[in-house]
Amino acid sequence: MVASNSAVVLIVEDEPLIRFNILDVLEDVGHVALEAANADEAMVVLKSRQDVDILFTDVNMAGSMDGIQLAKRVRAMRPNIGIIITSGMVRLDPMALPANAAFLPKPYMHDTLITTIDSLMT
């Protein structure tokens, strides 16, 4: 599968193996993948990079905020960024998400993630 639009995606995931796997998948289809192990690292990346198109974050993470709090902060900072929230522990109602956001329950297929990124880029 090849991404229809190349995007800069910030992956925020505290499990290194999951984070590295997603990074490889996204780069293999033509996206630029950045990584952060928690929300605090993600905020540092977002302050230094204005070209991030998509935030892909897990809900449950150690640190000063979880993925939902991170998504809200990012939405306030950058209203145009696409946001994908994922979790295997909680289920979020997609209808309750803000515009240009999606929820992917774990486990998800890589093709579903790529398709979701593409849909948020259009």
PDB file of C-alpha atoms in Angstrom:
ATOM      1  CA  MET A   1       0.000   0.000   0.000  1.00  0.00           C
ATOM      2  CA  VAL A   2       1.214   3.503  -0.803  1.00  0.00           C
ATOM      3  CA  ALA A   3      -0.098   6.651   0.850  1.00  0.00           C
ATOM      4  CA  SER A   4      -2.075   8.868  -1.498  1.00  0.00           C
ATOM      5  CA  ASN A   5      -0.717  12.035   0.167  1.00  0.00           C
ATOM      6  CA  SER A   6       2.604  12.209   1.960  1.00  0.00           C
ATOM      7  CA  ALA A   7       2.171  13.464   5.519  1.00  0.00           C
ATOM      8  CA  VAL A   8       4.403  14.326   8.448  1.00  0.00           C
ATOM      9  CA  VAL A   9       3.060  12.134  11.261  1.00  0.00           C
ATOM     10  CA  LEU A  10       4.048  12.467  14.916  1.00  0.00           C
ATOM     11  CA  ILE A  11       3.679   9.079  16.628  1.00  0.00           C
ATOM     12  CA  VAL A  12       3.196   9.340  20.390  1.00  0.00           C
ATOM     13  CA  GLU A  13       3.423   5.857  21.896  1.00  0.00           C
ATOM     14  CA  ASP A  14       5.142   4.765  25.103  1.00  0.00           C
ATOM     15  CA  GLU A  15       5.692   1.161  23.981  1.00  0.00           C
ATOM     16  CA  PRO A  16       8.934   1.244  21.932  1.00  0.00           C
ATOM     17  CA  LEU A  17       8.192  -1.850  19.828  1.00  0.00           C
ATOM     18  CA  ILE A  18       4.772  -0.531  18.812  1.00  0.00           C
ATOM     19  CA  ARG A  19       6.208   2.935  18.115  1.00  0.00           C
ATOM     20  CA  PHE A  20       9.052   1.582  15.961  1.00  0.00           C
ATOM     21  CA  ASN A  21       6.681  -0.725  14.065  1.00  0.00           C
ATOM     22  CA  ILE A  22       4.313   2.147  13.228  1.00  0.00           C
ATOM     23  CA  LEU A  23       7.275   4.332  12.254  1.00  0.00           C
ATOM     24  CA  ASP A  24       8.494   1.673   9.801  1.00  0.00           C
ATOM     25  CA  VAL A  25       5.012   1.116   8.336  1.00  0.00           C
ATOM     26  CA  LEU A  26       4.432   4.829   7.771  1.00  0.00           C
ATOM     27  CA  GLU A  27       7.849   5.426   6.238  1.00  0.00           C
ATOM     28  CA  ASP A  28       7.410   2.401   3.963  1.00  0.00           C
ATOM     29  CA  VAL A  29       4.299   3.983   2.408  1.00  0.00           C
ATOM     30  CA  GLY A  30       5.903   7.414   1.955  1.00  0.00           C
ATOM     31  CA  HIS A  31       5.033   9.343   5.101  1.00  0.00           C
ATOM     32  CA  VAL A  32       7.584  11.201   7.211  1.00  0.00           C
ATOM     33  CA  ALA A  33       7.349   9.713  10.699  1.00  0.00           C
ATOM     34  CA  LEU A  34       8.467  11.467  13.862  1.00  0.00           C
ATOM     35  CA  GLU A  35       8.333   9.861  17.274  1.00  0.00           C
ATOM     36  CA  ALA A  36       7.780  10.688  20.919  1.00  0.00           C
ATOM     37  CA  ALA A  37       7.524   8.334  23.902  1.00  0.00           C
ATOM     38  CA  ASN A  38       5.050  10.557  25.776  1.00  0.00           C
ATOM     39  CA  ALA A  39       3.072  13.788  25.580  1.00  0.00           C
ATOM     40  CA  ASP A  40       5.899  15.897  27.006  1.00  0.00           C
ATOM     41  CA  GLU A  41       8.264  14.753  24.242  1.00  0.00           C
ATOM     42  CA  ALA A  42       5.496  15.321  21.704  1.00  0.00           C
ATOM     43  CA  MET A  43       5.084  18.936  22.812  1.00  0.00           C
ATOM     44  CA  VAL A  44       8.819  19.520  22.327  1.00  0.00           C
ATOM     45  CA  VAL A  45       8.603  18.109  18.791  1.00  0.00           C
ATOM     46  CA  LEU A  46       5.509  20.170  17.986  1.00  0.00           C
ATOM     47  CA  LYS A  47       7.179  23.372  19.195  1.00  0.00           C
ATOM     48  CA  SER A  48      10.217  22.714  17.000  1.00  0.00           C
ATOM     49  CA  ARG A  49       8.369  21.443  13.899  1.00  0.00           C
ATOM     50  CA  GLN A  50       5.635  23.455  12.224  1.00  0.00           C
ATOM     51  CA  ASP A  51       5.217  20.876   9.447  1.00  0.00           C
ATOM     52  CA  VAL A  52       3.449  18.141  11.457  1.00  0.00           C
ATOM     53  CA  ASP A  53       0.237  17.197   9.633  1.00  0.00           C
ATOM     54  CA  ILE A  54      -1.029  14.361  11.841  1.00  0.00           C
ATOM     55  CA  LEU A  55      -0.771  13.562  15.546  1.00  0.00           C
ATOM     56  CA  PHE A  56      -1.160   9.830  16.206  1.00  0.00           C
ATOM     57  CA  THR A  57      -1.357   9.216  19.949  1.00  0.00           C
ATOM     58  CA  ASP A  58      -2.104   6.429  22.361  1.00  0.00           C
ATOM     59  CA  VAL A  59      -4.443   7.319  25.236  1.00  0.00           C
ATOM     60  CA  ASN A  60      -2.632   5.707  28.164  1.00  0.00           C
ATOM     61  CA  MET A  61       0.889   7.045  28.683  1.00  0.00           C
ATOM     62  CA  ALA A  62       3.089   8.024  31.579  1.00  0.00           C
ATOM     63  CA  GLY A  63       3.949  11.688  31.959  1.00  0.00           C
ATOM     64  CA  SER A  64       2.198  14.948  32.651  1.00  0.00           C
ATOM     65  CA  MET A  65      -0.811  14.213  30.401  1.00  0.00           C
ATOM     66  CA  ASP A  66      -2.482  11.334  28.631  1.00  0.00           C
ATOM     67  CA  GLY A  67      -3.244  11.134  24.917  1.00  0.00           C
ATOM     68  CA  ILE A  68      -6.665  12.741  25.234  1.00  0.00           C
ATOM     69  CA  GLN A  69      -5.236  15.729  27.097  1.00  0.00           C
ATOM     70  CA  LEU A  70      -2.450  15.941  24.510  1.00  0.00           C
ATOM     71  CA  ALA A  71      -4.991  15.902  21.679  1.00  0.00           C
ATOM     72  CA  LYS A  72      -6.953  18.742  23.298  1.00  0.00           C
ATOM     73  CA  ARG A  73      -3.803  20.816  23.782  1.00  0.00           C
ATOM     74  CA  VAL A  74      -2.658  20.197  20.208  1.00  0.00           C
ATOM     75  CA  ARG A  75      -6.123  21.063  18.860  1.00  0.00           C
ATOM     76  CA  ALA A  76      -5.974  24.390  20.747  1.00  0.00           C
ATOM     77  CA  MET A  77      -2.447  25.122  19.445  1.00  0.00           C
ATOM     78  CA  ARG A  78      -2.951  23.935  15.886  1.00  0.00           C
ATOM     79  CA  PRO A  79      -6.585  23.755  14.786  1.00  0.00           C
ATOM     80  CA  ASN A  80      -5.714  22.300  11.367  1.00  0.00           C
ATOM     81  CA  ILE A  81      -3.675  19.298  12.485  1.00  0.00           C
ATOM     82  CA  GLY A  82      -5.270  15.880  11.980  1.00  0.00           C
ATOM     83  CA  ILE A  83      -5.528  13.834  15.165  1.00  0.00           C
ATOM     84  CA  ILE A  84      -5.760  10.069  15.504  1.00  0.00           C
ATOM     85  CA  ILE A  85      -6.276   8.663  18.984  1.00  0.00           C
ATOM     86  CA  THR A  86      -5.809   4.956  19.679  1.00  0.00           C
ATOM     87  CA  SER A  87      -6.315   2.720  22.687  1.00  0.00           C
ATOM     88  CA  GLY A  88      -6.818  -0.875  23.635  1.00  0.00           C
ATOM     89  CA  MET A  89      -8.121   0.097  27.070  1.00  0.00           C
ATOM     90  CA  VAL A  90     -10.831   2.671  26.375  1.00  0.00           C
ATOM     91  CA  ARG A  91     -13.303   3.178  23.565  1.00  0.00           C
ATOM     92  CA  LEU A  92     -14.017   6.702  22.393  1.00  0.00           C
ATOM     93  CA  ASP A  93     -17.168   7.540  20.502  1.00  0.00           C
ATOM     94  CA  PRO A  94     -16.032   8.808  17.078  1.00  0.00           C
ATOM     95  CA  MET A  95     -19.026  11.157  17.056  1.00  0.00           C
ATOM     96  CA  ALA A  96     -17.708  12.859  20.206  1.00  0.00           C
ATOM     97  CA  LEU A  97     -14.357  13.694  18.612  1.00  0.00           C
ATOM     98  CA  PRO A  98     -13.602  17.156  17.260  1.00  0.00           C
ATOM     99  CA  ALA A  99     -13.484  17.846  13.548  1.00  0.00           C
ATOM    100  CA  ASN A 100     -10.493  16.368  11.725  1.00  0.00           C
ATOM    101  CA  ALA A 101      -9.993  13.661  14.381  1.00  0.00           C
ATOM    102  CA  ALA A 102     -10.467   9.894  14.431  1.00  0.00           C
ATOM    103  CA  PHE A 103     -10.364   7.056  16.954  1.00  0.00           C
ATOM    104  CA  LEU A 104      -8.741   3.708  16.116  1.00  0.00           C
ATOM    105  CA  PRO A 105      -9.307   0.931  18.648  1.00  0.00           C
ATOM    106  CA  LYS A 106      -6.363  -1.414  19.227  1.00  0.00           C
ATOM    107  CA  PRO A 107      -5.588  -3.732  17.673  1.00  0.00           C
ATOM    108  CA  TYR A 108      -5.907  -2.012  14.307  1.00  0.00           C
ATOM    109  CA  MET A 109      -4.722  -3.035  10.880  1.00  0.00           C
ATOM    110  CA  HIS A 110      -1.895  -1.006   9.353  1.00  0.00           C
ATOM    111  CA  ASP A 111      -4.006  -0.434   6.238  1.00  0.00           C
ATOM    112  CA  THR A 112      -6.709   1.125   8.432  1.00  0.00           C
ATOM    113  CA  LEU A 113      -4.173   3.523   9.956  1.00  0.00           C
ATOM    114  CA  ILE A 114      -2.863   4.514   6.513  1.00  0.00           C
ATOM    115  CA  THR A 115      -6.394   5.021   5.187  1.00  0.00           C
ATOM    116  CA  THR A 116      -7.277   7.133   8.235  1.00  0.00           C
ATOM    117  CA  ILE A 117      -4.203   9.321   7.728  1.00  0.00           C
ATOM    118  CA  ASP A 118      -5.128   9.752   4.055  1.00  0.00           C
ATOM    119  CA  SER A 119      -8.699  10.735   4.950  1.00  0.00           C
ATOM    120  CA  LEU A 120      -7.492  13.355   7.436  1.00  0.00           C
ATOM    121  CA  MET A 121      -5.161  14.835   4.810  1.00  0.00           C
ATOM    122  CA  THR A 122      -7.935  15.536   2.286  1.00  0.00           C
TER     123      THR A 122
END
